[in-house]
Coordinates of C-alpha atoms (C1' of nucleotides) in Angstrom, one line a residue:
Chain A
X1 CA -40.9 -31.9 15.7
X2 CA -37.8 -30.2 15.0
X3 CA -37.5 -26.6 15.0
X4 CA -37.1 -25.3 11.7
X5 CA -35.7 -22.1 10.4
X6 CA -38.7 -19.6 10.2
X7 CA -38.3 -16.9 7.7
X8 CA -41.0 -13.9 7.6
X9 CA -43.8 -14.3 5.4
X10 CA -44.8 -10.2 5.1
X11 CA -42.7 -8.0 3.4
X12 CA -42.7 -5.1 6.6
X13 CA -41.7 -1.8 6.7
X14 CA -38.3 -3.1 8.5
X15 CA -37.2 -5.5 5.5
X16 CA -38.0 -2.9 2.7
X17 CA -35.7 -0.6 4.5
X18 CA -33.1 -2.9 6.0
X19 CA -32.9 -5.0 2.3
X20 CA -32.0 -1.8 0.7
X21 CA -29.4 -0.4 3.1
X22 CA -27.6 -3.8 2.7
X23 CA -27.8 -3.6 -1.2
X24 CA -26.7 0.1 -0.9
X25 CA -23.6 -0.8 0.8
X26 CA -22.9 -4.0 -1.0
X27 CA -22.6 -2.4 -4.1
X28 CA -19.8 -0.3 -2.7
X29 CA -18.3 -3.2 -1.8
X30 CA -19.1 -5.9 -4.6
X31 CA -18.1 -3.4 -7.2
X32 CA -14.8 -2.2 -5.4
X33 CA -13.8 -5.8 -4.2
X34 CA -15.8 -8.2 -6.9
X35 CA -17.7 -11.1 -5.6
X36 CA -14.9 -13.2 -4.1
X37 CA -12.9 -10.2 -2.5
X38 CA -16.0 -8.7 -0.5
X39 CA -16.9 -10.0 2.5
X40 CA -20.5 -10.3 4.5
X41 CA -18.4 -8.8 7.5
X42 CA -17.8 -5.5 5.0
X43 CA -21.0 -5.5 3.9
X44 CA -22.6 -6.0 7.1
X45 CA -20.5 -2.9 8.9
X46 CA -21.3 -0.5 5.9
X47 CA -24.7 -1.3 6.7
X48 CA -24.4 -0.7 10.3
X49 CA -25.7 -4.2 11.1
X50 CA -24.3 -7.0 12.7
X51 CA -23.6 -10.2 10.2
X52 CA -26.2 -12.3 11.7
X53 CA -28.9 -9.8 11.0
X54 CA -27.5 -9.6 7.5
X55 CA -27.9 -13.1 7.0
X56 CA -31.4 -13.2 8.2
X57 CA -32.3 -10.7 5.3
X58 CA -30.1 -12.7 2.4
X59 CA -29.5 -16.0 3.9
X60 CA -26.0 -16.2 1.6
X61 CA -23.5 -14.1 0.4
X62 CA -24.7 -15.1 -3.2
X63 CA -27.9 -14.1 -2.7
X64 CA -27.3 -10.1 -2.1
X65 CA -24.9 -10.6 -4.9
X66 CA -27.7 -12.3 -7.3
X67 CA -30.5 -10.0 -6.0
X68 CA -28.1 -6.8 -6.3
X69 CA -27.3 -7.6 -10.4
X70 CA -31.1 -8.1 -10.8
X71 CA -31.9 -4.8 -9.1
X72 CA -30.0 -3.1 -11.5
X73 CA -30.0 -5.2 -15.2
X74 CA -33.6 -3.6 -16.5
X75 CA -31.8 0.0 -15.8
X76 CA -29.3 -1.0 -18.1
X77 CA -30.9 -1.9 -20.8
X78 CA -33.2 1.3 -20.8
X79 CA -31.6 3.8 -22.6
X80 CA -31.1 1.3 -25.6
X81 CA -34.6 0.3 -25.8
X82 CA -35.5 4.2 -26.1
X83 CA -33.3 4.1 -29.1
X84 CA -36.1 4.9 -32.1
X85 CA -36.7 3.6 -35.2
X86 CA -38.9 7.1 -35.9
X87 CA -36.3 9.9 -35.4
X88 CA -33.2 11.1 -36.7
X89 CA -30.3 8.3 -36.8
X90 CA -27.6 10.9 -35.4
X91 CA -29.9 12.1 -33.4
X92 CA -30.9 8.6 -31.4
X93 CA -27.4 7.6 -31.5
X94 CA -26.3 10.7 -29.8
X95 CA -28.8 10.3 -27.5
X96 CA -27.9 6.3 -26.6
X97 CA -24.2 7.5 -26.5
X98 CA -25.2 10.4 -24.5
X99 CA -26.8 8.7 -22.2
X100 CA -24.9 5.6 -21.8
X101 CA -21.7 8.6 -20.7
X102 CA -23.7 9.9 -18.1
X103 CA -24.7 6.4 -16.4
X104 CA -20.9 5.9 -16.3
X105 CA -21.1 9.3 -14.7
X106 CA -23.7 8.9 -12.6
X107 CA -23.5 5.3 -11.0
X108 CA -19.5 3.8 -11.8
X109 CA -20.0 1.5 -9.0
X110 CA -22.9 -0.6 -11.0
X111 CA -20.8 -0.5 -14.3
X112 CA -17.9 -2.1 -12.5
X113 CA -20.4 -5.0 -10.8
X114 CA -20.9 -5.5 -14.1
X115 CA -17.9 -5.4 -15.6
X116 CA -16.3 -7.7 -13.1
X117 CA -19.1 -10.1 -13.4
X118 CA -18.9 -10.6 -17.2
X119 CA -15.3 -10.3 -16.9
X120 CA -15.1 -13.5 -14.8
X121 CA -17.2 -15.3 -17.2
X122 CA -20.5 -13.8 -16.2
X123 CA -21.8 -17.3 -14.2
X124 CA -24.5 -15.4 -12.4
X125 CA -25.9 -13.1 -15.4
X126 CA -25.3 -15.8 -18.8
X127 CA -29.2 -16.2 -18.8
X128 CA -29.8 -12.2 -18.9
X129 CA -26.9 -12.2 -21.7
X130 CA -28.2 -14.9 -23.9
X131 CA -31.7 -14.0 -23.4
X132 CA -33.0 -10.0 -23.2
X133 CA -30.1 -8.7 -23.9
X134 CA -29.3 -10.6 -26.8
X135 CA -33.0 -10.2 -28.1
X136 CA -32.8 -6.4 -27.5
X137 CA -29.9 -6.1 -29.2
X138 CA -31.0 -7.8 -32.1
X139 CA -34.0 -5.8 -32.5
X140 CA -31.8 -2.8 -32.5
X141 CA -29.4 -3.9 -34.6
X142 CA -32.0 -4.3 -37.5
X143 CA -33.5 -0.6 -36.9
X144 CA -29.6 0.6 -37.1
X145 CA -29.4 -1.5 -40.6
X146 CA -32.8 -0.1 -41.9
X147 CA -30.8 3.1 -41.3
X148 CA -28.0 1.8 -43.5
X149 CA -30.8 0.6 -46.1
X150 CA -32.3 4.0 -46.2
X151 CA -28.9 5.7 -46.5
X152 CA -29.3 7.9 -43.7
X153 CA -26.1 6.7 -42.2
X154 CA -22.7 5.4 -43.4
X155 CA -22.9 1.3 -44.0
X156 CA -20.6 -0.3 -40.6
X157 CA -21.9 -3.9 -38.6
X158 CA -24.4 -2.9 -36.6
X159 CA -23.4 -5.1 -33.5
X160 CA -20.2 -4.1 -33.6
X161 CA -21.1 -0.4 -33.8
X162 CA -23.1 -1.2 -30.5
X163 CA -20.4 -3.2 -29.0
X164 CA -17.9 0.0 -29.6
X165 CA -20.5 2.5 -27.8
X166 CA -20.7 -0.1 -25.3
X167 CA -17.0 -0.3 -24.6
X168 CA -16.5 3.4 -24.6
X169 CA -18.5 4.3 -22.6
X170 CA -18.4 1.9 -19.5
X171 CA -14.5 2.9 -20.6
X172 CA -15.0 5.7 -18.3
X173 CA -16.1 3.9 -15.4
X174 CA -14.8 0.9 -14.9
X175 CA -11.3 2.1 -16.4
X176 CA -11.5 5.7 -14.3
X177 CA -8.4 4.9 -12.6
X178 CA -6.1 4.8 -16.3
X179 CA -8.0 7.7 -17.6
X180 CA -7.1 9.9 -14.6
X181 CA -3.7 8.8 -14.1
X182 CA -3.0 9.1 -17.9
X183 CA -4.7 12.3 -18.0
X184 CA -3.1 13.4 -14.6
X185 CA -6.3 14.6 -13.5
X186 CA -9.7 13.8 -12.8
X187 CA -11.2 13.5 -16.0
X188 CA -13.8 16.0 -17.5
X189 CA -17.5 14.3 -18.0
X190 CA -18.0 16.7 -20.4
X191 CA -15.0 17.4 -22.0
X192 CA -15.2 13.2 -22.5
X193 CA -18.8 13.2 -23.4
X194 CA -18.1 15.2 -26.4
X195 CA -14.9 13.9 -27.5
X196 CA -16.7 10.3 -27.4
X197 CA -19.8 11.6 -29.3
X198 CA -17.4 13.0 -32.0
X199 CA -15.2 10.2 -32.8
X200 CA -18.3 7.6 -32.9
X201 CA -20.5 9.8 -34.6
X202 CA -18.4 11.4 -37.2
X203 CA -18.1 8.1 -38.9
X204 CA -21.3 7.3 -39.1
X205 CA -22.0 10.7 -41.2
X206 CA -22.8 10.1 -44.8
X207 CA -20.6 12.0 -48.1
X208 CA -22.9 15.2 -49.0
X209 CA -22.7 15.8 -52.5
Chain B
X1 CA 23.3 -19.1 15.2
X2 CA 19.7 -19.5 14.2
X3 CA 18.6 -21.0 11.3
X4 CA 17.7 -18.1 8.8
X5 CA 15.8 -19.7 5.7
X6 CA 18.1 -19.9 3.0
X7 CA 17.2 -18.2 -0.4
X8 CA 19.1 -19.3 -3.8
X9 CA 21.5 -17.1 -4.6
X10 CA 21.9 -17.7 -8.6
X11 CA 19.5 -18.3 -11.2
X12 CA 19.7 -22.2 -12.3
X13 CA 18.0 -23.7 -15.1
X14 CA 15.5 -25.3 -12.8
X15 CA 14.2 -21.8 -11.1
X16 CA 13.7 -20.6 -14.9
X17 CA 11.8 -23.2 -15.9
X18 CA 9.3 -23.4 -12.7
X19 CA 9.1 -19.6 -12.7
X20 CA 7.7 -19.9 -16.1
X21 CA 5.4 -22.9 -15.3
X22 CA 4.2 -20.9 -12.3
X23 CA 3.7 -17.4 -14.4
X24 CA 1.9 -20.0 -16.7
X25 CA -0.1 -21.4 -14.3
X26 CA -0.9 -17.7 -12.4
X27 CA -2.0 -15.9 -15.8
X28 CA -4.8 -18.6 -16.0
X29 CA -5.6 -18.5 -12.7
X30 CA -5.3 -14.9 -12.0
X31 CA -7.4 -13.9 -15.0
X32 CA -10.3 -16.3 -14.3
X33 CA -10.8 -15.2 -11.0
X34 CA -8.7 -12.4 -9.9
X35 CA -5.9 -11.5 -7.3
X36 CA -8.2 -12.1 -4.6
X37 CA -10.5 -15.4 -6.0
X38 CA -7.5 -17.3 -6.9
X39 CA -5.6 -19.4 -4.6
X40 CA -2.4 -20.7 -4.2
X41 CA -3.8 -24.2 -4.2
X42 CA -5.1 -23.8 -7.7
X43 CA -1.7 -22.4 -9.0
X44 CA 0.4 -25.0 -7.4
X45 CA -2.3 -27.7 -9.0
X46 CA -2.1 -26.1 -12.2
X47 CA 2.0 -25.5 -12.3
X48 CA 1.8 -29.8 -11.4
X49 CA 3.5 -28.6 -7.9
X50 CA 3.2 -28.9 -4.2
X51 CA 2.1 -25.5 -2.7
X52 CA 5.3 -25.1 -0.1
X53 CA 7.3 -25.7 -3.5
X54 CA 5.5 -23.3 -5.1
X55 CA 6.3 -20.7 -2.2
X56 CA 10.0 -21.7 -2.1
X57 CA 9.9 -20.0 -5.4
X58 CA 7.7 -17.1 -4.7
X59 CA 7.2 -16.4 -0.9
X60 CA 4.3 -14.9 -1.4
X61 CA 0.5 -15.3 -3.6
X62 CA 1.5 -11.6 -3.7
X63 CA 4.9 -11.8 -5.6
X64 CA 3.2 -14.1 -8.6
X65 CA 0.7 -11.7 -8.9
X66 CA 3.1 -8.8 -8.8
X67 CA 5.4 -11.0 -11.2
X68 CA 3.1 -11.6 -13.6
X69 CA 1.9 -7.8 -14.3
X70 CA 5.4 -6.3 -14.7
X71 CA 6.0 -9.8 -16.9
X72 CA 3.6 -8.7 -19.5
X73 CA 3.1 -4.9 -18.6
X74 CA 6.2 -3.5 -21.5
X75 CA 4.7 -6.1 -23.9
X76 CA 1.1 -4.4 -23.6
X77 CA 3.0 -0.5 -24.6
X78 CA 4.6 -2.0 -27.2
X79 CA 2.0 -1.8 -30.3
X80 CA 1.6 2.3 -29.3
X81 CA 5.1 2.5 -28.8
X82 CA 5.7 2.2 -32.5
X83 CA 3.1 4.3 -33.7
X84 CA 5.4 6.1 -36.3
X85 CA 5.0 10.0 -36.4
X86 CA 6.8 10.2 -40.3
X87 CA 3.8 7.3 -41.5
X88 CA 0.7 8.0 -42.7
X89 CA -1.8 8.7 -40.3
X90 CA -4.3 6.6 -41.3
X91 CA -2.3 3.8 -41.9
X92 CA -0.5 4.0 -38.5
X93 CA -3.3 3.6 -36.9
X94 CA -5.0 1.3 -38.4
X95 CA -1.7 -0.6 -38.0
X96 CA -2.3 0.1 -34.1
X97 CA -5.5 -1.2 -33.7
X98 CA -5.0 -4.3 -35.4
X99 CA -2.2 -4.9 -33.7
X100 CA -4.6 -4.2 -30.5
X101 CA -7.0 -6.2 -31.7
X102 CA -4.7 -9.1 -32.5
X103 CA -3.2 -9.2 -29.1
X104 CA -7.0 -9.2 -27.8
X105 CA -7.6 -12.6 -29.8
X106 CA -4.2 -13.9 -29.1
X107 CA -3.8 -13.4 -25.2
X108 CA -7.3 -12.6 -23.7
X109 CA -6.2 -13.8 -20.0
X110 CA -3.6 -10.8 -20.0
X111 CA -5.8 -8.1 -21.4
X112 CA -8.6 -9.7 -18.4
X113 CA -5.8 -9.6 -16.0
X114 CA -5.4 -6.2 -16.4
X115 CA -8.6 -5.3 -16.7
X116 CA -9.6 -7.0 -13.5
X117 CA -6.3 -5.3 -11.8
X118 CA -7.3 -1.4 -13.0
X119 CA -11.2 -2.2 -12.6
X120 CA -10.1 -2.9 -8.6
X121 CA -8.1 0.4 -8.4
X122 CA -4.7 -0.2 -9.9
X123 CA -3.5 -0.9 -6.7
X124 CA 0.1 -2.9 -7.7
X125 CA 0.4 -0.8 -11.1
X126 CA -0.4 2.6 -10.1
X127 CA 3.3 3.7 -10.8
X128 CA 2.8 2.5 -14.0
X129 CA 0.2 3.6 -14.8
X130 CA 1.4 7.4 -14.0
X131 CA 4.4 7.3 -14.9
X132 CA 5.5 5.8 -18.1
X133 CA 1.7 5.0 -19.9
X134 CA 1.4 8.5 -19.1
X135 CA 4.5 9.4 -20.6
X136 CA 4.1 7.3 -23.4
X137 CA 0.8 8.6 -24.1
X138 CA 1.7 12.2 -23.9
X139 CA 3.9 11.5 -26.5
X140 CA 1.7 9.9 -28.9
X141 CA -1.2 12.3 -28.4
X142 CA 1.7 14.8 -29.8
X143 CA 1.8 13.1 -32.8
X144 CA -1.4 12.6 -33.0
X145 CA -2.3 16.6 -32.3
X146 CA 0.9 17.3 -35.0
X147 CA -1.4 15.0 -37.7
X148 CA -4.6 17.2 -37.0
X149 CA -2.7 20.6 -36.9
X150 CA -1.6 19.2 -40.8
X151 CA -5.0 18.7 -41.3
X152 CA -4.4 15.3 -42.5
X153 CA -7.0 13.9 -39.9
X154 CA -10.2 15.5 -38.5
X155 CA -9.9 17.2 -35.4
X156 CA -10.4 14.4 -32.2
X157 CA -9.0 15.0 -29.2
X158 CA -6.0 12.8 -29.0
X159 CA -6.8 11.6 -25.3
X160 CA -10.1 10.7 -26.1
X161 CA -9.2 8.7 -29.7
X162 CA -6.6 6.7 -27.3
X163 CA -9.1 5.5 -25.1
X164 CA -12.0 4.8 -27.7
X165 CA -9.1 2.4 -29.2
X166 CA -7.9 0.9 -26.1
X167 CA -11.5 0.6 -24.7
X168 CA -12.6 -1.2 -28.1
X169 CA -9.7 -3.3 -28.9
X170 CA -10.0 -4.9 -25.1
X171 CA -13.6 -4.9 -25.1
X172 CA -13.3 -8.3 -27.2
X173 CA -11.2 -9.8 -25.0
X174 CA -12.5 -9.0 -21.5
X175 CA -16.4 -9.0 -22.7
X176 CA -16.1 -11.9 -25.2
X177 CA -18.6 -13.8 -22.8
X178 CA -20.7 -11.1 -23.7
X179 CA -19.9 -10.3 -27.0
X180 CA -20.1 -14.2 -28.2
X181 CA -24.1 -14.2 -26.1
X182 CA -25.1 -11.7 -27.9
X183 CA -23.5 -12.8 -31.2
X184 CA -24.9 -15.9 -30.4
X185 CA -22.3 -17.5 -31.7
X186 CA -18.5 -17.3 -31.5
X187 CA -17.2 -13.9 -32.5
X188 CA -14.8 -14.2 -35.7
X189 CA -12.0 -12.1 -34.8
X190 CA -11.5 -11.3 -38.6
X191 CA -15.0 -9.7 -38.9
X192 CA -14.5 -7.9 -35.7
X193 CA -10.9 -6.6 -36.8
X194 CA -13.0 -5.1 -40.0
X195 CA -16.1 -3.4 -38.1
X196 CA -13.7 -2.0 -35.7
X197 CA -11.5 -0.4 -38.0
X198 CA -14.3 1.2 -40.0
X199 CA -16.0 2.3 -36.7
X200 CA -13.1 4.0 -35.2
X201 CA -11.1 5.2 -38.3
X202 CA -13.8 6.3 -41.1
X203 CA -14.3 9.4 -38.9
X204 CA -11.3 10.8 -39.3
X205 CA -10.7 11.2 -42.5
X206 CA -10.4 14.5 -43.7
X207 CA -13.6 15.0 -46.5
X208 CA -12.3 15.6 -50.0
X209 CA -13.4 18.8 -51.9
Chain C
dG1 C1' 32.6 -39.4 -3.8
dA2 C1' 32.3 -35.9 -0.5
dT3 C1' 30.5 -31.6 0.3
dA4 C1' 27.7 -27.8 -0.2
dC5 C1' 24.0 -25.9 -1.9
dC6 C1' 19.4 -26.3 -4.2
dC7 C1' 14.9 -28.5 -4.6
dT8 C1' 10.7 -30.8 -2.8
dT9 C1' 7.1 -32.1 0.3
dG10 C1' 3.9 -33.9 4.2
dA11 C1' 2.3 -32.1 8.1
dC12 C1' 1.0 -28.3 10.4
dC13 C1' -0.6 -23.5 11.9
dA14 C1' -3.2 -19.1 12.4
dT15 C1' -6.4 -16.4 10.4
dT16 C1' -10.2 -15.3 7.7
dT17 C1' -14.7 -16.0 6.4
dG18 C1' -19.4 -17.8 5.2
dA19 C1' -22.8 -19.5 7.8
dT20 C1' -25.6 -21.3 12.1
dC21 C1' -28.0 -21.1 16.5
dA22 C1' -30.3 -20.1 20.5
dA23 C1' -32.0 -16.6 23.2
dG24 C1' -33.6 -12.2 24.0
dA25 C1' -35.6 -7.5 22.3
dA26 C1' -38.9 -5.0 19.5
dT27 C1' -42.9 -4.8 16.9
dT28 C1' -47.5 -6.0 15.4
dA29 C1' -52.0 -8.1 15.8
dT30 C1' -55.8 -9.4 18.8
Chain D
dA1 C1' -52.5 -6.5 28.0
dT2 C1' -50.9 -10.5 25.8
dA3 C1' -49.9 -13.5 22.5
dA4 C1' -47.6 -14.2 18.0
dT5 C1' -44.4 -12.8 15.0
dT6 C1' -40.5 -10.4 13.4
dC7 C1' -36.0 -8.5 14.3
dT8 C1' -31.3 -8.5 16.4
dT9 C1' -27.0 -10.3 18.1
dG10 C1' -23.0 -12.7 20.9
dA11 C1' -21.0 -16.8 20.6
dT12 C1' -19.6 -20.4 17.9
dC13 C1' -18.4 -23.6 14.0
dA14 C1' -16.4 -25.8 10.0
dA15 C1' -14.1 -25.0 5.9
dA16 C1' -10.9 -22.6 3.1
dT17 C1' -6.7 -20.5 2.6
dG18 C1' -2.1 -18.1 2.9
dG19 C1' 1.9 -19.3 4.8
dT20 C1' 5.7 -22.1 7.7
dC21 C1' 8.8 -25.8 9.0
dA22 C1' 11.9 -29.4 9.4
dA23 C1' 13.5 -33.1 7.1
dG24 C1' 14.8 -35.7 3.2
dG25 C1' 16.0 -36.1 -1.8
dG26 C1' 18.8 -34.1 -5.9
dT27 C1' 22.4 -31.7 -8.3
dA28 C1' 26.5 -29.4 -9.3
dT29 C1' 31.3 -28.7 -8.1
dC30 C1' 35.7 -29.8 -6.3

DNA sequence: GATACCCTTGACCATTTGATCAAGAATTAT
DNA sequence: ATAATTCTTGATCAAATGGTCAAGGGTATC
């Protein structure tokens, strides 16, 4: 009988920690380099590991890729299922844009996986897109228009209202390189939060009479 | 005397046309898949050439690349350049994001290969990126800051209203995977052109007493 | 129509890179 | 302790890929 790749069949101690050092350092890499210009050779010295060992954890190159997008979709989507229907329409939508800023903030590196990945036709993620995300979306997009209904907030496409928060916002991450350099400085997080809150919000006010 | 390889020394009518079929071929290529995921192979297939031809007109993958970013590079400043500080306000920019948003829907693969070249650092554009975007930006955000101090806008900070345009107007191009899943459907440029302008312009008016 | 330069290519090369393997070290279970 | 399993790695491979070369085919100029 011929011998035949054993792979473990417990989830140790080992794994767990080894698994998440190598997703740790290939998102450094994946998002600096995208999914063609990183290599299992970076990946495996920013982990401190040698390549074979790497590959006994994620037998392909794909399949850190693949697992590392998964790790971090759900995350994404959070702060616009907390969007709700019950409170104040500024109010969530601050919130959402507000928190959407500080994720750009907080974790650039995960933006840019994600911008690169859609950006290059999204082959890995078109089931997430067409699927949750779309769904999601949709659902939000009717509480946003029940706002409009209710004349709480000024009448614009709901989708493409999301689509702009969406776009400013990652802005900040995945385009930090043009907004320093045309700023000639690192940019203010806060200073950008609330020029971004502004200019999307103030739209969005309805005419007091 | 060794034999040092040759270079032409004028431009004839063939170089002009099989640089163009090359840039042609490289903007496809390039903005599918990135400096680093596209290969000379493809290029040459794509330009209908053998790769050593290709490479007799630009030595290295490199130089196309390089090439094809200053090619298009003036073209992409051009819509902010004539933002007119005498017009009205309103109606120069909503003159500049159309005109953003039209170059999204007609040349995607140059807003992507941008997007893809300042998502990986900026790395063959950095000069232009601080010098003359900056420049050009500093100028406009004078205007922009001149329109405010008028009052005939609301008070955004100029910076800030440049990025949420630039950020939104590409955001069609370089997400339209995303944008068209979420749709579920083919985005119609003409709708988007409409949302967009409400989203980013209705803000700033100045409220009537 | 000869001459000088430009254009084109098949064959080739060196390096990079994703992936494998066999064998030994460490850990866990009995 | 010892057997079974998991973990680790140096050596190696095959394919992909950027780039070279020498030689032959075209084109323009005189």
């Amino acid at each position: 009988m011929p011998h035949t790749k054993a792979k473990p069949v417990v989830n140790t101690r080992i794994q767990a920690r080894n698994k998440e050092l190598i997703l740790e350092a290939a998102l450094d890499v994946f998002s600096a380099s995208g999914f063609r210009g990183a290599t299992v050779d970076q990946i495996a010295a920013k982990s401190e590991m040698s390549k074979p060992n790497l590959l006994y954890y994620f037998r392909r190159k794909e399949d850190i890729y693949v697992a590392l997008l998964e790790h971090t979709l759900s995350d994404w989507l959070e702060p616009l299922r907390e969007l709700n229907p019950e409170g104040d329409p500024l109010t969530e939508l601050a919130r959402y844009i507000s928190a959407k800023m500080q994720m750009s903030e907080a974790n650039p590196k995960a933006s840019r996986l994600f911008a690169n990945e859609i950006l290059h036709g999204a082959p890995m993620i078109e089931k997430f897109l067409k699927g949750p995300l779309r769904h999601l979306v949709a659902e939000k997009c009717q509480v946003i228009q029940s706002w409009i209904a209710a004349g709480k907030i000024a009448p614009v496409d709901p989708y493409h209202l999301i689509f702009a928060i969406w776009a400013v916002t990652q802005h900040y991450a995945d385009f930090s390189v043009q907004v320093d350099a045309v700023l000639g400085r690192r940019e203010d997080s806060r200073a950008a939060e609330k020029a971004v809150l502004e200019i999307l919000l103030r739209g969005l006010q309805v005419k007091q009479y």
